[in-house]
Amino acid sequence: MTDILEKGGITRRGVLAGAGALVVSFSLLSRSLAQEAAQPPAPEPPKLPGSLDENRFLDAWIRIDADGAITVFTGKAELGQGIRTALLQVAAEELDVQPGDIEFVTADTGRTPDEGFTAGSQSMQNSGTAIRHAAAQVREILFTEAARRFAVAPSELRAEGKAIVASDGRSVGYGELVSAQMLHIEARPQSSFKQPGTFRAMGKPLPRVDIPAKVTGGVAYVHDLRPEGMLHARVVRPPSPGARLASLDANSVEAMPGVVSVIRDGSFLAVVSEGEWQAVAAMRALAAAARWEETATLPDQTDLPAVLQDLEREVGVVSESGSAAIGEGKTFEATFTRPYQIHGSIGPSCAVAQIEGERLTVWSHTQGVYPDREAIAEMLGMPLEQVRVIHMEGSGCYGHNGADDAAADAALIAQKLPGRPVRVQWMREQEHAWEPYGPAMLIKVHASLGGDGRISGWNYDLWSNTHSTRPGGAGALLAARHKEQSFTPETPELNIGPSGNGDRNANPTYVLPNKRVLWHFLPDMPLRVSALRALGAYANVFAVESTMDELALAVDADPVEFRLRHLDDPRARAVVELAAERFGWSNAALPRGHGRGFGFARYKTLAAYLAVALEVEVERETGRVRVVRAVSAIDSGEVVNPDGIRNQTEGGILQSISWTLYEAVTFDDTRITSVDWSSYPILRFASVPDSVEVHIIDRPGEPFLGTGEAAQGPAAAAIGNAIRNTTGRRLYDLPFTRQRVRNAIGA
């Protein structure tokens, strides 16, 4: 199957072994020097931009073959966010070629650099920055070599059609400039980029390169893979998190048509069949034949805030300045909560795995092929170099969903049935019940105002965990936990860093002279949790921005003006002002039952700036809330693909509407009860806003800031603030279900 997928292509290993490509082999000079007398330690190498710092050689990112074929590599995965298109534009721009001239390879442990996880809206910051620098330096190398051959100054040359052309008409193709020792060199910290006024690819909309296969029935998703001889597998999950497989009589299942094998390893239970429907039927029969021992391990859902407080193990200081004492002026004090929420990918997780000889290949929609490879190798007891993980898209992920677990399922089953590819497809109820959830959170805010109408004191306490249990170790995988020789998850540790995780955006962008932000850390959670889009920023921004509106009301200030009063970053002020202007923000009366709300944040306090104003309609009789229109402004730094920024921002606003109005995991003391779309409702088409506007502030020459997770927190806050504006009542507990709205307004 590997040969089929790479037919017509060349692996990076093959390139290094061959000649006539723009690469060189690794130098053995340092080994020979080791035989000489000891030398003074070499100075630390300079820090390189983005992901170049971990993958420092140019040929890890770009290769040019003697025939002129150009291949660009990224360790980041296309997750539906359009990153493949944007990174392609960056490479094409700095290489001075058309996007169609480049073969673009994403996230494959056999071919691409290790860039960890595709997460945190950092693909442009890390991989985009690395590819841009690498491409610019490759272009400079090519121009320098062409200038040497033509005996002219580089300034007399131009790039055209994968060739370099001199002013007298002479030209040489990129492939003709290839030598055996050019690009296996370390990148430099600085590069000479093309100027924005000369751009042909960056800053312009480019149709997403991943879309055609999705709309024409091509092989777009891992779900679409159908290699020759493929077997279909289904896993029987335990009925509850604390269940253990006590007994199993699988004889009747093994005799069912098409069944190849029933696999049991501890509490890991699966069936493998020749056909997919045969596997589904056998899975149901196997589930009926299994006997489980269940224990009540889940807490009282109605008292979740108290449960979270009881789980606190240590307290970390996220930010502290001035005095922690609350002033004697007007104050606001409140408690905000967020429930467990799911990723809710429309298509349940899937993976394909195959053992060929001693080598395992796994196709997965994981967000991190290298970490997933390490976890799978540990689970199976295989040498790392014998495991390859290749990313293929799934139907969205929005964080750490079931993708890694499906990959582990497929790998474990494939190890027991070597030779034939094995496809594992999760069922809907399995995805809902067993994917890692977005963590529940508890937040308490106590703020005061001075006589000048500004915030004088700010105390902020949050109860949460790390929001990420990604692999990281075999213990992060369900299959590894359920095996007879089981693996234990790593214990999360409190880690306060610039980007934040559970504490993400707990420290506001606003100027607050006296503040104390504390993280009450929970190493353990009653439900299995990990990263959901925006991590802690969704709930933290909701709490911060709800508080900002209440403080504005306390001093009879306009909510937008009050925010500007506390912002000194001109880029922050610009998005707030633009969103308000394009929305038509005012105090003018709206139709009965309508209200307006505003929200702002700089994601992670160091990434994209986003502000959103929206109008809601509240039906007092039913408690139904509908967002009528939303207008946002975003500053993501230098713009590569404006359509991509709009798509991500629109999607983020819609997802936040769904989270904020509908979504919550439910459970009793033993089992998850929200296992389908009826028990876990999401935003439907009938409730989508009439319009969603995204206004982009371009910052040519500024660093890429990322886009994908900037909208979730501000949109949630704007909805809460709009409901407050409409009804005069503040809602503190997410989601704002119809019943909660009715209870708040006394309907």
XYZ file of C-alpha atoms in Angstrom:
747
model
C 0.000 0.000 0.000
C 2.892 2.364 0.728
C 4.104 1.912 -2.840
C 0.656 2.695 -4.195
C 0.398 5.952 -2.271
C 3.879 7.060 -3.309
C 3.742 5.891 -6.899
C 5.622 8.363 -9.035
C 7.112 10.032 -5.958
C 10.491 9.855 -4.303
C 11.045 9.637 -0.570
C 13.387 12.070 1.142
C 15.562 9.110 2.099
C 15.890 8.270 -1.575
C 16.813 11.834 -2.374
C 19.622 11.850 0.120
C 20.932 8.632 -1.379
C 20.772 9.891 -4.957
C 22.383 12.633 -7.002
C 21.257 15.511 -9.161
C 18.922 17.027 -6.576
C 19.349 20.180 -4.584
C 20.451 18.356 -1.399
C 23.610 17.025 0.169
C 24.298 14.146 2.517
C 25.042 14.614 6.214
C 28.624 15.572 6.940
C 30.773 13.124 8.855
C 33.420 15.750 9.574
C 32.419 16.127 13.217
C 33.027 12.396 13.804
C 36.537 12.603 12.446
C 37.253 15.651 14.570
C 36.175 13.655 17.612
C 39.345 11.595 17.169
C 41.490 14.712 17.510
C 42.416 16.481 20.711
C 39.539 17.984 22.691
C 38.444 21.364 21.362
C 36.704 24.215 23.176
C 32.916 23.803 23.131
C 31.312 25.267 20.056
C 29.162 28.358 20.600
C 25.426 27.899 20.777
C 23.902 28.119 17.298
C 21.733 31.185 16.699
C 17.991 30.781 17.219
C 16.184 30.361 13.917
C 12.695 31.624 13.077
C 9.625 29.434 13.558
C 10.048 25.684 13.215
C 13.430 26.139 11.525
C 14.934 26.137 14.995
C 14.094 22.441 15.424
C 14.670 21.487 11.750
C 17.608 23.689 10.809
C 18.597 22.369 7.373
C 17.034 23.855 4.271
C 16.576 20.470 2.622
C 14.245 19.420 5.436
C 11.785 21.892 3.929
C 12.508 22.224 0.216
C 13.998 20.089 -2.538
C 14.456 20.760 -6.200
C 15.163 17.852 -8.528
C 17.329 17.981 -11.599
C 14.199 17.953 -13.768
C 12.961 21.107 -12.038
C 10.354 19.418 -9.859
C 9.886 21.315 -6.598
C 8.746 19.657 -3.381
C 7.977 21.534 -0.175
C 7.553 19.725 3.154
C 5.665 20.706 6.292
C 5.127 18.805 9.506
C 1.758 20.506 9.954
C -1.485 18.746 9.062
C -4.392 19.943 6.969
C -7.335 19.680 9.353
C -9.877 21.526 7.249
C -8.472 24.905 8.258
C -6.932 25.512 4.816
C -3.346 25.559 6.063
C -2.073 23.521 3.138
C -3.189 26.269 0.766
C -1.730 29.131 2.818
C 1.635 27.405 3.301
C 1.733 26.625 -0.415
C 1.235 30.328 -1.146
C 4.095 31.265 1.172
C 6.467 28.810 -0.518
C 5.415 29.822 -4.024
C 5.875 33.501 -3.240
C 9.401 33.279 -1.921
C 10.497 30.681 -4.489
C 9.076 32.946 -7.229
C 7.007 30.156 -8.814
C 3.317 29.419 -9.239
C 1.539 27.409 -6.517
C 0.798 24.747 -9.124
C 4.539 24.271 -9.684
C 4.959 22.791 -6.189
C 4.263 19.333 -4.824
C 3.300 19.985 -1.217
C 3.803 17.174 1.325
C 2.218 17.392 4.768
C 2.740 15.554 8.076
C 4.400 12.201 7.362
C 7.015 10.732 9.693
C 8.701 9.186 6.667
C 9.091 12.426 4.728
C 8.442 15.659 6.610
C 10.096 17.550 9.467
C 8.891 16.994 13.010
C 6.748 19.981 13.954
C 4.932 18.385 16.848
C 1.212 19.062 16.874
C -0.874 21.136 14.513
C -2.485 23.140 17.288
C -2.806 26.502 18.942
C -3.290 28.440 15.681
C 0.480 28.216 15.260
C 0.878 26.690 11.798
C 1.518 30.030 10.121
C 3.643 31.285 12.992
C 5.815 28.179 13.080
C 5.671 26.330 9.769
C 4.721 29.343 7.654
C 7.633 31.303 9.071
C 10.034 28.376 8.574
C 8.946 27.738 4.985
C 9.121 31.431 4.138
C 12.674 31.770 5.413
C 13.759 28.501 3.804
C 12.210 29.424 0.459
C 13.715 32.896 0.479
C 17.158 31.476 1.212
C 16.787 28.836 -1.505
C 15.824 31.573 -3.958
C 18.913 33.534 -2.950
C 21.129 30.472 -3.455
C 19.671 29.901 -6.916
C 20.125 33.536 -7.917
C 23.678 33.558 -6.625
C 24.535 30.426 -8.603
C 22.878 31.785 -11.744
C 24.757 35.070 -11.373
C 28.025 33.153 -11.090
C 27.295 31.164 -14.245
C 26.230 34.209 -16.243
C 28.948 36.418 -14.749
C 26.410 39.134 -13.918
C 25.142 40.729 -10.747
C 22.127 39.026 -9.097
C 20.215 42.293 -9.505
C 20.290 41.741 -13.298
C 18.312 38.494 -12.958
C 14.639 37.716 -12.560
C 12.665 34.526 -11.886
C 10.207 33.275 -14.453
C 8.600 29.854 -14.938
C 10.904 27.923 -12.567
C 13.891 29.491 -14.312
C 16.197 32.443 -13.775
C 16.444 34.849 -16.679
C 19.183 37.385 -17.300
C 18.569 40.819 -18.772
C 20.182 39.681 -22.037
C 17.672 36.820 -22.399
C 19.816 33.935 -21.212
C 17.973 31.593 -18.830
C 18.666 28.562 -16.685
C 16.091 26.338 -15.002
C 16.016 25.794 -11.281
C 16.764 22.100 -11.902
C 19.805 22.933 -14.037
C 21.265 24.883 -11.124
C 21.128 21.798 -8.932
C 24.365 20.442 -7.536
C 24.968 17.704 -5.029
C 25.995 20.139 -2.267
C 23.703 23.101 -1.994
C 20.788 22.832 0.384
C 21.933 20.593 3.158
C 23.075 23.667 5.010
C 21.727 25.332 8.100
C 19.330 28.170 7.521
C 20.326 31.678 8.528
C 18.416 33.669 11.155
C 17.571 36.412 8.641
C 16.274 36.231 5.088
C 15.648 38.699 2.288
C 11.931 38.482 1.643
C 10.141 39.758 -1.404
C 8.468 43.111 -0.852
C 4.656 43.146 -0.451
C 4.239 45.297 -3.555
C 5.775 42.538 -5.684
C 3.648 39.664 -4.345
C 2.004 37.343 -6.840
C 0.765 34.606 -4.488
C 0.643 35.975 -0.941
C -2.083 38.354 0.125
C -4.481 37.130 -2.533
C -7.314 34.601 -2.375
C -6.385 31.192 -3.724
C -8.971 28.390 -3.998
C -8.301 25.737 -1.391
C -6.234 22.958 -2.910
C -7.874 20.330 -0.688
C -11.423 21.029 -1.886
C -11.571 19.406 -5.374
C -11.180 15.818 -4.149
C -13.811 16.457 -1.463
C -16.486 17.587 -3.901
C -15.726 15.163 -6.731
C -15.683 11.893 -4.804
C -11.901 11.549 -4.756
C -9.779 10.095 -1.980
C -9.897 13.084 0.323
C -10.250 11.565 3.781
C -8.712 8.647 5.622
C -12.248 7.234 5.567
C -11.930 6.967 1.760
C -8.899 4.660 1.727
C -9.630 1.274 0.180
C -6.324 -0.546 -0.404
C -6.406 -3.983 -1.943
C -7.119 -6.753 0.542
C -8.324 -4.379 3.261
C -10.130 -5.810 6.284
C -12.817 -3.950 8.232
C -12.668 -3.766 12.016
C -14.984 -2.481 14.708
C -14.090 -2.032 18.352
C -16.489 -2.840 21.185
C -15.964 -0.160 23.796
C -16.751 -0.693 27.467
C -20.175 0.640 28.465
C -18.651 3.139 30.906
C -15.252 4.611 31.841
C -14.856 2.376 34.876
C -15.993 -0.877 33.254
C -13.839 -4.027 32.980
C -14.464 -6.959 30.634
C -15.354 -9.849 32.914
C -16.254 -12.610 30.468
C -16.872 -13.263 26.789
C -18.324 -16.115 24.760
C -17.309 -15.240 21.196
C -17.973 -18.599 19.511
C -21.176 -17.531 17.785
C -19.576 -14.291 16.614
C -16.540 -16.061 15.178
C -18.925 -18.211 13.112
C -20.719 -15.234 11.586
C -20.331 -14.667 7.801
C -17.172 -12.789 6.842
C -15.676 -12.699 10.328
C -11.907 -13.164 10.195
C -11.041 -12.738 13.846
C -12.308 -11.715 17.254
C -9.563 -9.950 19.184
C -9.479 -9.657 22.942
C -6.609 -8.138 24.899
C -7.694 -7.356 28.450
C -10.695 -5.068 28.056
C -9.801 -4.231 24.464
C -12.319 -6.034 22.297
C -12.656 -5.935 18.495
C -13.952 -7.905 15.562
C -12.401 -8.048 12.078
C -14.365 -8.968 8.952
C -14.015 -9.043 5.207
C -16.871 -6.569 4.697
C -17.794 -3.400 6.554
C -21.415 -4.270 7.235
C -20.316 -7.708 8.363
C -18.038 -5.988 10.881
C -20.888 -3.791 12.146
C -23.212 -6.786 12.588
C -20.483 -8.782 14.327
C -19.648 -5.818 16.585
C -23.252 -5.659 17.775
C -23.345 -9.388 18.398
C -20.022 -9.221 20.222
C -21.257 -6.367 22.411
C -24.274 -8.453 23.360
C -22.048 -11.430 24.229
C -19.678 -9.429 26.448
C -20.178 -9.213 30.205
C -18.772 -6.158 31.947
C -18.167 -5.230 35.555
C -19.177 -1.598 36.031
C -18.507 0.760 38.906
C -19.892 4.224 39.567
C -16.928 6.528 38.982
C -18.542 9.756 37.757
C -19.430 12.740 39.959
C -22.749 14.467 40.500
C -23.217 16.565 37.366
C -25.547 18.981 39.165
C -22.750 19.912 41.578
C -19.873 20.125 39.100
C -18.441 23.452 40.388
C -17.986 21.980 43.862
C -16.443 18.855 42.347
C -13.889 20.948 40.468
C -12.963 22.900 43.584
C -12.468 19.677 45.524
C -10.065 18.397 42.840
C -7.676 21.342 43.298
C -4.127 20.218 44.113
C -2.011 23.352 43.762
C -2.322 27.016 42.857
C -0.179 28.846 40.321
C 0.155 32.574 39.779
C -0.610 33.374 36.152
C -0.106 37.126 36.519
C 0.269 39.563 39.379
C 0.892 43.274 39.520
C 0.244 46.072 41.996
C -1.988 45.160 44.892
C -4.348 42.194 45.046
C -6.692 44.118 47.325
C -10.060 45.080 45.879
C -10.774 48.804 46.129
C -13.617 50.436 47.993
C -15.402 51.749 44.905
C -18.069 49.992 42.890
C -17.392 46.261 42.576
C -18.572 43.292 40.568
C -18.256 39.707 41.722
C -19.440 36.619 39.861
C -18.891 32.910 39.231
C -18.859 31.534 35.687
C -18.937 27.897 34.590
C -18.305 25.905 31.465
C -19.421 22.260 31.043
C -17.591 19.397 29.426
C -18.018 19.707 25.652
C -17.189 17.431 22.738
C -15.402 18.095 19.478
C -18.372 16.739 17.599
C -16.697 15.909 14.298
C -19.518 15.097 11.889
C -17.708 11.969 10.669
C -16.563 9.633 13.464
C -12.877 8.815 13.698
C -11.204 6.364 11.335
C -7.741 4.941 10.687
C -6.003 2.365 8.503
C -2.956 0.354 9.544
C -0.833 -2.358 7.960
C 2.082 -4.506 9.060
C 4.433 -5.385 6.194
C 7.350 -7.459 7.380
C 8.633 -5.703 10.464
C 7.259 -2.292 9.535
C 3.968 -0.724 10.564
C 2.316 2.060 8.591
C -0.646 3.959 10.004
C -2.848 6.432 8.146
C -4.564 8.753 10.609
C -6.169 12.170 10.937
C -4.049 12.792 14.021
C -2.881 16.333 14.753
C 0.634 15.105 15.474
C 2.150 12.311 13.393
C 5.431 12.210 15.315
C 3.946 12.151 18.850
C 1.356 9.600 17.693
C 4.131 7.417 16.264
C 5.954 7.466 19.596
C 2.811 6.514 21.511
C 1.897 3.686 19.120
C 5.445 2.309 19.098
C 5.461 2.292 22.900
C 2.066 0.576 23.047
C 3.152 -2.172 20.637
C 6.716 -2.520 21.926
C 8.091 -1.747 18.461
C 11.262 0.178 17.596
C 10.371 3.747 16.688
C 12.055 3.528 13.290
C 9.761 0.653 12.311
C 6.607 2.748 12.743
C 5.462 5.311 10.195
C 2.408 7.575 10.642
C 1.005 9.396 7.616
C -1.568 12.113 8.057
C -4.759 11.975 6.058
C -7.647 14.304 6.666
C -10.685 13.431 8.733
C -13.936 15.345 8.950
C -12.581 18.105 11.167
C -11.066 17.756 14.607
C -11.060 21.123 16.467
C -8.522 19.726 18.884
C -7.598 16.313 20.256
C -10.593 14.161 19.309
C -10.714 10.395 18.705
C -8.205 10.366 15.823
C -5.204 9.159 17.830
C -7.299 6.503 19.539
C -8.611 5.169 16.212
C -5.022 5.028 14.967
C -4.036 3.025 18.051
C -6.999 0.680 17.537
C -5.983 0.042 13.927
C -2.316 -0.447 14.848
C -3.077 -2.918 17.636
C -5.393 -4.961 15.423
C -2.977 -4.851 12.459
C -0.185 -6.208 14.670
C -2.335 -9.258 15.403
C -3.232 -9.714 11.709
C -0.033 -8.878 9.794
C 0.016 -8.592 6.038
C -3.404 -7.096 5.297
C -4.474 -3.480 5.766
C -6.999 -3.005 8.574
C -9.528 -0.181 8.600
C -11.100 0.847 11.906
C -14.189 3.039 11.801
C -15.722 4.345 15.015
C -19.482 4.503 15.492
C -21.277 7.721 16.409
C -22.020 6.692 19.980
C -18.358 5.723 20.445
C -17.171 9.134 19.279
C -19.561 10.916 21.632
C -18.810 8.714 24.616
C -15.076 8.078 24.267
C -13.348 11.002 22.586
C -11.394 13.264 24.986
C -13.694 16.125 26.000
C -13.065 19.817 26.330
C -12.641 20.272 30.100
C -15.226 21.742 32.429
C -14.129 25.002 34.068
C -15.005 27.176 37.040
C -14.081 30.872 37.151
C -14.542 33.459 39.892
C -14.034 37.158 39.210
C -13.965 40.038 41.681
C -13.245 43.482 40.220
C -13.534 47.067 41.416
C -13.747 50.509 39.832
C -11.964 53.697 40.808
C -13.388 57.186 40.902
C -12.002 57.855 37.424
C -14.274 55.228 35.879
C -11.405 52.797 35.301
C -10.794 49.357 36.735
C -8.805 49.685 39.952
C -8.696 46.062 41.148
C -8.932 42.688 39.424
C -8.928 39.281 41.098
C -9.426 36.281 38.836
C -9.459 32.639 39.956
C -9.938 29.693 37.623
C -10.251 25.969 38.302
C -9.117 23.790 35.411
C -6.561 21.279 34.189
C -3.957 21.544 31.415
C -6.529 21.105 28.604
C -4.181 18.757 26.786
C -3.475 15.057 27.261
C -2.263 14.472 23.729
C 0.226 11.680 23.056
C 2.596 12.044 25.000
C 2.986 8.388 25.885
C 0.982 5.265 25.176
C -1.136 5.987 28.240
C -2.897 8.710 26.250
C -4.396 6.039 23.952
C -7.586 4.163 24.795
C -6.356 0.896 23.299
C -3.216 1.032 25.429
C -5.258 1.673 28.567
C -7.606 -1.228 27.858
C -4.923 -3.835 27.054
C -4.165 -6.592 29.547
C -0.713 -5.076 29.970
C -2.180 -1.623 30.284
C -0.462 1.750 30.167
C -1.191 4.516 32.659
C -1.731 8.081 31.491
C 0.950 10.568 32.357
C 0.043 12.818 35.282
C -0.546 16.381 34.034
C 1.597 19.049 35.639
C 0.973 22.720 36.241
C 2.804 24.673 33.566
C 2.308 28.415 33.205
C 3.787 29.736 29.970
C 3.298 32.626 27.553
C 0.717 30.825 25.388
C -1.259 29.360 28.273
C -3.391 26.223 28.169
C -6.065 25.928 30.844
C -5.139 29.479 31.814
C -5.103 30.706 28.221
C -6.383 34.312 28.090
C -7.007 34.355 31.835
C -4.663 37.340 31.918
C -6.520 40.014 29.929
C -5.002 42.297 27.314
C -6.451 45.292 29.139
C -4.352 47.704 31.211
C -5.094 46.730 34.816
C -2.773 48.372 37.370
C -3.772 46.049 40.216
C -4.478 42.435 39.394
C -4.006 38.883 40.557
C -4.756 35.921 38.307
C -4.585 32.492 39.946
C -4.879 29.040 38.416
C -6.290 26.435 40.814
C -4.809 23.420 39.109
C -6.582 20.073 38.786
C -4.219 17.241 37.788
C -7.120 14.804 37.464
C -10.558 15.128 35.931
C -13.548 12.819 36.455
C -14.017 12.557 32.673
C -11.311 11.986 30.071
C -10.321 15.397 28.696
C -7.900 17.022 26.307
C -7.575 19.951 23.936
C -10.731 21.454 22.439
C -10.335 24.403 20.083
C -9.028 27.499 21.950
C -8.407 25.478 25.139
C -9.114 27.632 28.207
C -9.462 30.814 26.143
C -13.108 30.128 25.300
C -14.304 30.219 28.916
C -11.714 32.719 30.141
C -12.557 35.319 27.509
C -16.263 34.717 28.158
C -15.747 35.475 31.858
C -13.417 38.440 31.292
C -15.606 40.078 28.661
C -18.811 39.499 30.626
C -17.143 41.262 33.533
C -16.050 44.138 31.297
C -19.661 44.751 30.274
C -20.897 44.693 33.869
C -18.207 47.162 34.922
C -19.114 49.422 31.986
C -22.752 49.360 33.101
C -21.699 50.220 36.651
C -20.154 53.506 35.490
C -22.806 54.134 32.831
C -20.226 53.771 30.034
C -20.680 52.450 26.528
C -19.204 48.904 26.428
C -16.996 49.672 23.412
C -15.741 52.960 24.833
C -15.075 51.263 28.188
C -12.882 48.675 26.491
C -10.973 51.340 24.596
C -10.462 53.141 27.898
C -8.419 50.131 29.050
C -6.486 49.360 25.853
C -3.143 50.926 24.981
C -2.135 48.510 22.204
C -2.948 50.334 18.927
C -3.618 47.069 17.110
C -6.097 46.014 19.780
C -7.821 49.381 19.571
C -7.957 49.099 15.780
C -9.946 45.844 15.726
C -12.324 47.086 18.423
C -12.966 50.312 16.531
C -13.348 48.584 13.165
C -15.809 45.955 14.427
C -17.893 48.640 16.131
C -17.844 50.870 13.059
C -18.814 48.164 10.569
C -21.543 46.884 12.891
C -22.964 50.354 13.320
C -22.548 50.249 17.086
C -24.785 52.745 18.911
C -27.293 53.086 21.713
C -30.209 53.327 19.310
C -33.237 51.232 20.169
C -33.543 47.843 18.509
C -36.747 45.920 17.795
C -38.448 44.351 20.822
C -36.626 41.218 21.950
C -33.376 42.225 20.216
C -30.101 43.273 21.794
C -26.480 43.930 20.908
C -23.296 42.614 22.460
C -19.546 43.050 22.055
C -16.506 40.892 22.735
C -12.761 41.297 22.256
C -9.550 39.391 22.955
C -6.055 39.027 21.684
C -5.803 35.257 21.427
C -3.253 33.914 23.930
C -2.425 37.624 24.587
C 0.272 37.247 21.918
C -1.478 36.069 18.736
C -4.359 37.358 16.585
C -6.537 40.265 17.680
C -10.279 39.819 17.210
C -13.362 41.826 18.100
C -16.953 40.933 17.325
C -20.232 42.778 17.642
C -23.473 40.910 17.204
C -27.215 41.216 17.468
C -29.393 38.567 19.088
C -33.093 37.880 19.245
C -34.503 36.395 22.460
C -37.928 34.750 22.471
C -39.147 35.311 26.030
C -41.849 32.658 25.795
C -39.521 29.831 24.743
C -36.105 31.062 25.882
C -34.729 30.538 22.370
C -31.760 32.753 21.513
C -30.779 33.319 17.904
C -27.832 35.358 16.704
C -29.238 37.549 13.926
C -25.985 38.990 12.588
C -22.332 39.156 13.569
C -19.642 41.596 12.471
C -16.015 40.911 13.319
C -12.616 42.478 12.759
C -9.390 40.500 12.902
C -5.687 41.291 12.762
C -3.678 38.127 12.043
C -0.513 39.922 11.016
C 0.564 39.723 7.395
C -2.211 38.238 5.304
C -1.402 35.220 3.147
C -4.865 34.108 2.061
C -7.722 36.473 2.990
C -10.333 33.851 2.129
C -8.706 31.463 4.586
C -8.843 34.058 7.366
C -12.504 34.774 6.629
C -13.391 31.086 6.524
C -11.691 30.354 9.829
C -13.223 33.367 11.536
C -16.721 32.652 10.234
C -16.391 29.023 11.287
C -15.080 30.008 14.707
C -18.026 32.332 15.309
C -20.543 29.666 14.265
C -18.853 27.021 16.410
C -18.849 29.379 19.365
C -22.563 30.039 18.865
C -23.125 26.287 18.985
C -21.020 25.811 22.121
C -22.561 28.822 23.831
C -26.221 28.089 23.156
C -26.456 24.299 22.972
C -23.534 22.049 23.849
C -22.900 20.141 27.089
C -21.843 16.567 27.850
C -24.292 14.807 30.171
C -23.673 11.803 32.420
C -24.996 9.917 35.413
C -22.810 8.371 38.113
C -21.644 5.584 35.783
C -22.138 6.334 32.086
C -22.034 9.132 29.548
C -25.608 9.812 28.459
C -25.053 12.310 25.612
C -24.180 9.718 22.964
C -25.995 11.065 19.884
C -27.128 14.321 18.271
C -30.418 14.286 20.152
C -28.831 14.125 23.590
C -25.982 16.408 22.506
C -27.614 19.092 20.319
C -25.560 21.407 18.125
C -26.288 24.477 16.004
C -28.601 23.650 13.102
C -29.016 25.514 9.817
C -32.270 27.122 10.938
C -30.397 28.931 13.723
C -27.427 30.173 11.712
C -27.147 34.007 11.647
C -28.544 35.891 8.676
C -25.074 37.328 8.069
C -21.530 36.957 9.408
C -19.029 39.608 8.338
C -15.259 39.366 8.714
C -13.158 42.488 8.179
C -9.427 41.876 7.937
C -6.708 44.316 8.930
C -3.634 43.448 6.897
C -0.223 44.115 8.424
C 2.329 43.727 5.607
C 5.764 42.868 6.938
C 4.467 41.883 10.382
C 4.771 38.284 11.666
C 2.025 35.749 10.986
C -0.223 35.470 14.053
C -2.593 32.594 13.285
C -6.364 32.747 12.980
C -8.211 29.514 13.715
C -8.968 29.961 17.438
C -9.294 33.719 17.797
C -13.095 33.965 17.525
C -14.390 31.439 20.062
C -14.019 33.477 23.257
C -15.090 36.893 21.949
C -18.151 35.425 20.218
C -19.325 33.649 23.391
C -18.902 36.829 25.406
C -20.705 38.915 22.818
C -23.680 36.522 22.945
C -23.827 36.718 26.739
C -23.537 40.485 26.629
C -26.254 40.722 23.981
C -28.627 38.602 26.078
C -27.881 40.916 29.017
C -28.609 43.908 26.793
C -31.883 42.348 25.636
C -33.274 40.976 28.888
C -31.460 42.863 31.625
C -30.265 39.528 33.004
C -26.734 38.139 33.096
C -26.210 34.425 32.426
C -23.156 32.920 34.071
C -23.352 29.232 33.202
C -22.623 27.890 29.727
C -24.459 26.882 27.612
C -27.362 29.355 27.494
C -30.044 26.760 26.951
C -33.674 27.717 26.511
C -34.475 26.616 30.047
C -31.643 28.663 31.539
C -32.759 31.740 29.617
C -36.362 31.241 30.712
C -35.261 30.805 34.319
C -33.118 33.940 34.175
C -35.845 36.184 32.785
C -38.636 34.621 34.823
C -40.622 33.462 31.815
